[in-house]
Short mmCIF file of C-alpha atoms and ligand atoms in Angstrom, two decimals:
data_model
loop_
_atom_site.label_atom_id
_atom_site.label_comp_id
_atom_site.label_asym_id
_atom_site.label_seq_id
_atom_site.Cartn_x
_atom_site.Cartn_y
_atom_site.Cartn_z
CA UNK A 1 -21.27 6.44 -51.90
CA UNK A 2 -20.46 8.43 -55.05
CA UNK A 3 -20.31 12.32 -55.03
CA UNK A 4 -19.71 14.96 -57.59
CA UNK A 5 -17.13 17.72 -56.70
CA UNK A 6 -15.95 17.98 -59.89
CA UNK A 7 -15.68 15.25 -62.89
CA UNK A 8 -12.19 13.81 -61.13
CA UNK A 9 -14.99 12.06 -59.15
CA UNK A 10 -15.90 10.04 -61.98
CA UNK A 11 -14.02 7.93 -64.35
CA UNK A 12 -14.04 8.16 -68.27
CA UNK A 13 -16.17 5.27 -68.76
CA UNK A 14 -18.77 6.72 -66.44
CA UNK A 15 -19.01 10.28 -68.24
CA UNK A 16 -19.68 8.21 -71.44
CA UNK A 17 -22.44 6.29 -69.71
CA UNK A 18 -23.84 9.74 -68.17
CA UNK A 19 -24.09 11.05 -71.50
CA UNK A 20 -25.79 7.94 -72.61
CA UNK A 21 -28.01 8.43 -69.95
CA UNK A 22 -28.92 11.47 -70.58
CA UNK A 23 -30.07 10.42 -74.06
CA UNK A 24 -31.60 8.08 -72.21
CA UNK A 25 -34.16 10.22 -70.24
CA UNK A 26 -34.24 12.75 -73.11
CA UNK A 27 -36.20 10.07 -75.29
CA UNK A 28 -38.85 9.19 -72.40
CA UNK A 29 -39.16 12.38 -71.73
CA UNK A 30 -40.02 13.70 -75.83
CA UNK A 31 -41.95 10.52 -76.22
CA UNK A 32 -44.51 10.80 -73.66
CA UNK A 33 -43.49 7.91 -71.68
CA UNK A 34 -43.78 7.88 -67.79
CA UNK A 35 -40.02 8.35 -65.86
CA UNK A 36 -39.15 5.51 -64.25
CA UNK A 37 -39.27 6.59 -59.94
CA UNK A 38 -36.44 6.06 -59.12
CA UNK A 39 -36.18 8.45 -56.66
CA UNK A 40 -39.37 7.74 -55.08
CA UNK A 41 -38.93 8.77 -51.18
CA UNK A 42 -35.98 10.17 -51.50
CA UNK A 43 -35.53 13.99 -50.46
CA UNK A 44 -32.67 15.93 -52.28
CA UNK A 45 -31.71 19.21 -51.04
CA UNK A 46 -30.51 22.42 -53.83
CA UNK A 47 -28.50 24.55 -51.55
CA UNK A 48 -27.90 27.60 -53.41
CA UNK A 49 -25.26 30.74 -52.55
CA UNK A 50 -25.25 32.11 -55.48
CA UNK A 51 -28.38 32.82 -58.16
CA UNK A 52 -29.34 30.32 -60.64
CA UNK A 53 -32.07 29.58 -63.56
CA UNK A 54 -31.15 26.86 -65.55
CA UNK A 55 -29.12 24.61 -62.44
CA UNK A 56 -32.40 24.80 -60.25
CA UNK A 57 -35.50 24.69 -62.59
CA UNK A 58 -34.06 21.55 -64.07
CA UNK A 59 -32.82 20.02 -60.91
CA UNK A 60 -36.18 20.36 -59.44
CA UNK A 61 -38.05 19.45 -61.96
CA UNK A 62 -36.00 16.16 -62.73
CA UNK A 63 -36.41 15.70 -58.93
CA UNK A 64 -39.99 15.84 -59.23
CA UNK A 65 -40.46 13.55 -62.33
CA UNK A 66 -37.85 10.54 -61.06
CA UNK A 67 -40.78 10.78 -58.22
CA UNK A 68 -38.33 12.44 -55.39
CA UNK A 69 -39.04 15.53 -53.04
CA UNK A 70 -36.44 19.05 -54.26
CA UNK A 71 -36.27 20.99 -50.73
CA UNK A 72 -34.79 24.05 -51.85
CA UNK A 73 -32.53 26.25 -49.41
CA UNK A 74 -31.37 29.65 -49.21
CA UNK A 75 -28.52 30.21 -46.85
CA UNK A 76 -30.01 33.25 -45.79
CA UNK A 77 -32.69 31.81 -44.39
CA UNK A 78 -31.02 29.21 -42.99
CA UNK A 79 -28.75 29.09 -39.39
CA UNK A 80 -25.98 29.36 -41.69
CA UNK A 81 -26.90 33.25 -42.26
CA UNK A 82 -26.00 34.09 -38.42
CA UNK A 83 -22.62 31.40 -38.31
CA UNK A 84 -23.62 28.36 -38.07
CA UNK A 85 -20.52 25.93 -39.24
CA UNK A 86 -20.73 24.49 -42.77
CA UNK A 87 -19.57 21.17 -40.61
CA UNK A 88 -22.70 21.55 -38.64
CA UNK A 89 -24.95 22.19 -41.19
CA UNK A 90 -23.81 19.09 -43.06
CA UNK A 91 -24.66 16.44 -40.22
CA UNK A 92 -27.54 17.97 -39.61
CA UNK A 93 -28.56 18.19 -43.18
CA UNK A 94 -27.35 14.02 -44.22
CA UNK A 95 -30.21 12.93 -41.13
CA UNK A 96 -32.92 14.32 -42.97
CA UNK A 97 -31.68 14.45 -47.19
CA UNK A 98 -30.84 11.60 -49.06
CA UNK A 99 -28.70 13.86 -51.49
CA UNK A 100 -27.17 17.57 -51.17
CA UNK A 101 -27.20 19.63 -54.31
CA UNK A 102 -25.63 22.89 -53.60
CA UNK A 103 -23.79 26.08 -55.50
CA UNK A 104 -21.07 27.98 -53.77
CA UNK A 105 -18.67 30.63 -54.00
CA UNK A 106 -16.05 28.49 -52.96
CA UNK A 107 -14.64 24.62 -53.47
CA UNK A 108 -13.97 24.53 -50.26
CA UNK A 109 -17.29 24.54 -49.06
CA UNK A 110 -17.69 21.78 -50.53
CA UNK A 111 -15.42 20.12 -49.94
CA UNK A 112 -16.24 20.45 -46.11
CA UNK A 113 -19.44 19.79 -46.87
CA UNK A 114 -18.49 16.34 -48.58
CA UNK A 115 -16.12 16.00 -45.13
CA UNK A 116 -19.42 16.19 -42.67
CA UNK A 117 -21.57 14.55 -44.64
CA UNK A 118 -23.17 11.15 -44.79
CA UNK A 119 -24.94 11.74 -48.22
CA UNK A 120 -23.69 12.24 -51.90
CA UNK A 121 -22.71 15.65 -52.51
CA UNK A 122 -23.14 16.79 -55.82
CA UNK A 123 -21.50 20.35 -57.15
CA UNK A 124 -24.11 22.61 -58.66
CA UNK A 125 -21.40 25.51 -59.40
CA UNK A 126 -18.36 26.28 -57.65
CA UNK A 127 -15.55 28.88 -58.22
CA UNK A 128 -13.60 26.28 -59.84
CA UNK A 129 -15.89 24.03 -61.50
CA UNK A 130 -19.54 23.89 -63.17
CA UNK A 131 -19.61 19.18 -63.81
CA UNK A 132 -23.77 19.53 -64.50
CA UNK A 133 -23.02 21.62 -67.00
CA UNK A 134 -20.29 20.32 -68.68
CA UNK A 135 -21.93 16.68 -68.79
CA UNK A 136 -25.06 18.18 -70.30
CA UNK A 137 -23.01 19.48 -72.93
CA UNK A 138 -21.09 16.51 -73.80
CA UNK A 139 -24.74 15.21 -74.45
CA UNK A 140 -25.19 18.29 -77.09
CA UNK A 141 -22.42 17.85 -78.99
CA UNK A 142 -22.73 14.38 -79.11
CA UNK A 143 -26.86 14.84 -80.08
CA UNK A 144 -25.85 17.67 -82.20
CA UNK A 145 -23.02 15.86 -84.32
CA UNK A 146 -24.04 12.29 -84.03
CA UNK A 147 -20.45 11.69 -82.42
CA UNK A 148 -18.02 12.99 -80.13
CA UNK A 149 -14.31 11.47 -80.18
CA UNK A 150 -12.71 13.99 -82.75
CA UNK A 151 -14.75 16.92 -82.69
CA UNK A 152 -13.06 19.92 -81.32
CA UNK A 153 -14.40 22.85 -79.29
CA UNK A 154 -13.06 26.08 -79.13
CA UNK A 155 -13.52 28.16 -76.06
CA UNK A 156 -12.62 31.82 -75.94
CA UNK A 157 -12.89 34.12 -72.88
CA UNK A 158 -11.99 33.60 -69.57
CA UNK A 159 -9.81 30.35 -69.12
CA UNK A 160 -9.98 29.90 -65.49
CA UNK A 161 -13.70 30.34 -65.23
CA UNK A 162 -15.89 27.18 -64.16
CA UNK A 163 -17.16 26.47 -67.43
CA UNK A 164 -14.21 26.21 -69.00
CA UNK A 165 -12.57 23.92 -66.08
CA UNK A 166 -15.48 21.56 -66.75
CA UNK A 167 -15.32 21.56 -70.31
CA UNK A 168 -11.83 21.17 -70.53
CA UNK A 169 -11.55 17.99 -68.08
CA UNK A 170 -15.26 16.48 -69.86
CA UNK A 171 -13.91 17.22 -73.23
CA UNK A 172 -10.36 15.43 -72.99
CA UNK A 173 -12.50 12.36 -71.04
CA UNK A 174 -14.18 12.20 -74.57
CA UNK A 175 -11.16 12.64 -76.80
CA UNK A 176 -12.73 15.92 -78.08
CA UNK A 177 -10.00 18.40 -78.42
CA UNK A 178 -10.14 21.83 -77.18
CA UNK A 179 -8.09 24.69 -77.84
CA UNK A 180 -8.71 27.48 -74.82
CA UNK A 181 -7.98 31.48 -76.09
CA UNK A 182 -7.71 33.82 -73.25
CA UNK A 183 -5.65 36.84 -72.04
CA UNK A 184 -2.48 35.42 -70.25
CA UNK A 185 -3.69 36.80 -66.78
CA UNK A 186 -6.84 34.35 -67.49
CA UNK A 187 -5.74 30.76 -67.85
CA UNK A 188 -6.93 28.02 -66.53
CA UNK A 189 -5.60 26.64 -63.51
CA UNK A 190 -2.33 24.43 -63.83
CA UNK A 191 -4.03 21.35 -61.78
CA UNK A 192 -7.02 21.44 -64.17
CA UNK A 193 -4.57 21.71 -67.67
CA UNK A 194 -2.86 19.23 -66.29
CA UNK A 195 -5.59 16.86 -65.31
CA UNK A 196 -7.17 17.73 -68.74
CA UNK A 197 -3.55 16.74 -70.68
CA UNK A 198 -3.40 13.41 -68.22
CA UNK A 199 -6.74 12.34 -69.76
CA UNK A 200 -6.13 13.50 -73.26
CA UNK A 201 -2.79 11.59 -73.37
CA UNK A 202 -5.04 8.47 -73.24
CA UNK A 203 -8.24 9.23 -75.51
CA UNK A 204 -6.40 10.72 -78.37
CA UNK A 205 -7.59 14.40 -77.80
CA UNK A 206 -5.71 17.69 -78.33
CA UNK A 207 -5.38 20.40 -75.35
CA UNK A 208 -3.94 23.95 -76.23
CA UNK A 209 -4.34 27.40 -74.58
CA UNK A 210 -3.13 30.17 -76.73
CA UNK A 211 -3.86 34.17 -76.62
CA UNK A 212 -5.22 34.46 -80.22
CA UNK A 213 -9.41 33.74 -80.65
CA UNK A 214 -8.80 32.99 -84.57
CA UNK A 215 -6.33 30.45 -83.91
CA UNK A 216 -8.37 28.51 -81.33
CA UNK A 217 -11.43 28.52 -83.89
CA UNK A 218 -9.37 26.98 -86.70
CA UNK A 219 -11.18 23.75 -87.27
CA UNK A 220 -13.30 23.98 -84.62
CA UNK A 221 -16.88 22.11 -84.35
CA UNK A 222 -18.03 24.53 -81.68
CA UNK A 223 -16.82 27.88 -80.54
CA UNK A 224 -18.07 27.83 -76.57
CA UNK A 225 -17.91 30.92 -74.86
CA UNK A 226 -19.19 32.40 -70.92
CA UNK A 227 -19.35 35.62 -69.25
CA UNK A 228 -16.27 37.49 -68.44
CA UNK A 229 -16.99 38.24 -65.10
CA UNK A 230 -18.74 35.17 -63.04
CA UNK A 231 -20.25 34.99 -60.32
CA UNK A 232 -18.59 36.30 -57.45
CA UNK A 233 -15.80 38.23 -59.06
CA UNK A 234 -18.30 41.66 -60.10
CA UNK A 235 -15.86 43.64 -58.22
CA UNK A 236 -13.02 42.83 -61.19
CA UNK A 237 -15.91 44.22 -63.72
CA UNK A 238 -14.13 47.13 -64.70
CA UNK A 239 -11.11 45.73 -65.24
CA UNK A 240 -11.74 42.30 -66.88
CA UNK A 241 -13.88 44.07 -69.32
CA UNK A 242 -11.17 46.15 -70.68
CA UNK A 243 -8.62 42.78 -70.67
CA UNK A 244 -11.11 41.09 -72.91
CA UNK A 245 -13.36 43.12 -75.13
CA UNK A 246 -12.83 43.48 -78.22
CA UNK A 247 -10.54 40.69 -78.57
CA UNK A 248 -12.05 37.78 -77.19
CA UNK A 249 -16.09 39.01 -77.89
CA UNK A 250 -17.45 35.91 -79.87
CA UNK A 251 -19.37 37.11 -83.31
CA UNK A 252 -19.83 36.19 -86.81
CA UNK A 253 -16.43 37.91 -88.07
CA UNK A 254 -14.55 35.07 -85.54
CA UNK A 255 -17.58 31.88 -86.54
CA UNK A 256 -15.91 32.06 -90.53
CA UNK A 257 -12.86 31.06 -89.01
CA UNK A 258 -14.51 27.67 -88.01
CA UNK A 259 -15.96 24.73 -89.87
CA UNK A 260 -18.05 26.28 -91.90
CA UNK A 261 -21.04 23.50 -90.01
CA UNK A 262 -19.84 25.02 -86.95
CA UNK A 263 -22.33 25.51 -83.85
CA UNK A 264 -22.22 28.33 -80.78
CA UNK A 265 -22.56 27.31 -77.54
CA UNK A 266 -22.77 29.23 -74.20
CA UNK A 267 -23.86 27.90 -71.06
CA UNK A 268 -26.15 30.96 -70.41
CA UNK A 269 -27.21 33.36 -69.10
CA UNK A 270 -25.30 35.65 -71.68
CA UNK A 271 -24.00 38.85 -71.76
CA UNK A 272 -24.99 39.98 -74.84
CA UNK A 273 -22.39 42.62 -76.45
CA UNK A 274 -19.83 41.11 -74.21
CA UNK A 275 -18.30 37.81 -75.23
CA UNK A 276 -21.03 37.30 -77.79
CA UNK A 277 -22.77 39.65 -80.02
CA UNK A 278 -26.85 39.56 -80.21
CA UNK A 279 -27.42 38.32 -83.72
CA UNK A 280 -25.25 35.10 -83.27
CA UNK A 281 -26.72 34.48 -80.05
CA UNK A 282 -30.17 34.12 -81.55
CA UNK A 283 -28.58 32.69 -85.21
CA UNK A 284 -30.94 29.77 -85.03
CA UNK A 285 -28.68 28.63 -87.94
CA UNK A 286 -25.55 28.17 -85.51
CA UNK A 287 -26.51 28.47 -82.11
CA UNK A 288 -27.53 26.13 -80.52
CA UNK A 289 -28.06 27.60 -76.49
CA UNK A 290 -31.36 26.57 -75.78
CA UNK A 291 -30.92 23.20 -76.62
CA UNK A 292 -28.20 23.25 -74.48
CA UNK A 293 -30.45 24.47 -72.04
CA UNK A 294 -33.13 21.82 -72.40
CA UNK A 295 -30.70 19.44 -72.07
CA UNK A 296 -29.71 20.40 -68.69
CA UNK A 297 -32.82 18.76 -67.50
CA UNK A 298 -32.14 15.76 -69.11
CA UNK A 299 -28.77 15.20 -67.35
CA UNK A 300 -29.98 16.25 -64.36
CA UNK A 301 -31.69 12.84 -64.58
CA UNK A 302 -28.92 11.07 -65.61
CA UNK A 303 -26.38 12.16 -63.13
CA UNK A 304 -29.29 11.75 -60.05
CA UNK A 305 -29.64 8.14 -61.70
CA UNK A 306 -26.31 7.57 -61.72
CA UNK A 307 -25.30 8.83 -58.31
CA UNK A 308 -28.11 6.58 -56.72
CA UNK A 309 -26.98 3.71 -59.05
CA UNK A 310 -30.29 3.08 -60.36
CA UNK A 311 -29.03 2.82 -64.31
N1 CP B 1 -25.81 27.45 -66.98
C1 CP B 1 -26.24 27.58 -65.72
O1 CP B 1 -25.75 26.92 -64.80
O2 CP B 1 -27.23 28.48 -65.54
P1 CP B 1 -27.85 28.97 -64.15
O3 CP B 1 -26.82 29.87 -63.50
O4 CP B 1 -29.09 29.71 -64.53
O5 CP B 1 -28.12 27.78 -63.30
N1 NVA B 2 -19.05 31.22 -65.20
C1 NVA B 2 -20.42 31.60 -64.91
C2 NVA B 2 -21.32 30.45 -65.17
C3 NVA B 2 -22.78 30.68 -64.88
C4 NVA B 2 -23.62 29.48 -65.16
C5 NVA B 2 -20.51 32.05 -63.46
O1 NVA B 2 -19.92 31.38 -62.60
O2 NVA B 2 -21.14 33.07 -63.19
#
């Protein structure tokens, strides 16, 4: 049974065929053409902590059109609200679901979750890491560009966030380089670097972190940023903002400093006048979020497909 906690669930050659994949169902899809069913009786359950547009919508919908049944949960509504065990809930859960999608606060939730459960669990945001997203945008650069071993991405902002986890473990997978700018308080997480450095050592990619933005851009392909204050850490507002604005805001003045074919991506939803500045965020010339977006749907497919083994 395969499960996604985070892309160290899947090997290199199997993010390359996801992103195929995804190209895959992005063609039917444009094209008119009917989805193949492949999830036809099959229930898949979105358990959700945390808010979500993007993660949902396009699960549900990609649900919906590989001919499977999205039952959507709030844990407020559920038993979990007044203490029922994660460990409970799972069992309970894997007798009626074929598949449990689900966003937490924590990886450890679901990693219990995985523990107790007799179904693929598949990570739909955590604390630590955001693998949906990442995948889908391995897909964009690659749709964008035409390639993807040798590009590099720059991401500037908060180095231990989710996104950037993801990114950094998909990208070195891919041999895309990636050079991470953040405050020194806001690095990514030593397991993660290293994980990210073990892969790159074999696809040919380059991993930095350093402090300065303009340094990361330097030959970059893409300059990637996210909020400064995710989900679940609002009560460090006040004193992230301060850490990184104005240094590590994204905006035209930092873009020069890239390729001058260089794209913007953000995984939405944006702060704007935080880590990017309006007018590049709607610079239909360079960014390139909503197709990002789109795509989300897309690989939704492609990892359901894959984690039923139906392509
Ligand atoms: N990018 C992303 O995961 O967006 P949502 O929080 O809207 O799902
Ligand atoms: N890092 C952000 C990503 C949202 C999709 C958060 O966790 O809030």
């Amino acid at each position: 049974m395969k499960h996604l906690l985070s892309l160290s669930d899947i090997s290199r050659e199997d993010l390359r065929k996801l992103v195929e994949l995804t190209e895959y169902f992005k063609k039917i899809r444009l094209a008119g053409n009917n989805c193949p069913k492949i999830l036809s009786g099959k229930s898949i359950g979105l358990l959700f902590e945390k808010p979500s547009t993007r993660t949902r919508v396009s699960l549900e919908v990609a649900i919906v059109e590989l001919g499977g049944y999205p039952v959507y949960m709030d844990p407020r509504s559920l038993q979990l609200a007044r203490g029922e065990p994660i460990k409970d809930t799972a069992r309970v859960l894997s007798r009626y679901l074929d598949a449990i999608v689900t966003r937490v606060y924590s990886q450890e939730t679901l990693i219990e979750l995985k523990r107790y459960s007799d179904i693929p669990v598949i990570n739909a945001l955590s604390d630590k890491f955001h693998p949906l997203q990442a995948i889908s945008d391995m897909f964009t650069l690659k749709e964008h560009f035409g390639f993807i071993k040798g590009l590099k991405l720059a991401f500037i902002g908060d180095g231990g966030s989710n996104v950037c986890h993801s990114l950094l473990l998909a990208c070195s997978m891919l041999g895309v380089s990636m050079s991470v700018a953040c405050p020194p308080e806001y690095q990514p997480q030593k397991d993660v670097l290293d994980k990210a450095k073990e892969h790159a050592s074999v696809t040919g990619a380059k991993i930095e972190v350093v402090e300065n933005p303009e340094k990361a851009v330097e030959g970059a392909d893409a300059v990637y940023t996210d909020v400064f204050v995710s989900m679940g850490f609002e009560k460090e507002r006040e004193k992230r903002l301060k850490i990184f604005l104005p240094r590590y805001q994204v905006n035209r003045q930092l873009l020069k400093k890239a390729k001058n074919s260089a794209v913007f991506m953000h995984c939405l939803p944006a702060k704007r006048g935080e880590e990017v500045t309006e007018d590049l965020l709607e610079d239909p010339e360079i960014s390139i979020v909503w197709t990002q977006a789109e795509n989300r749907l897309h690989s939704a497919k492609a990892v359901l497909a894959y984690i039923f083994g139906k392509r």
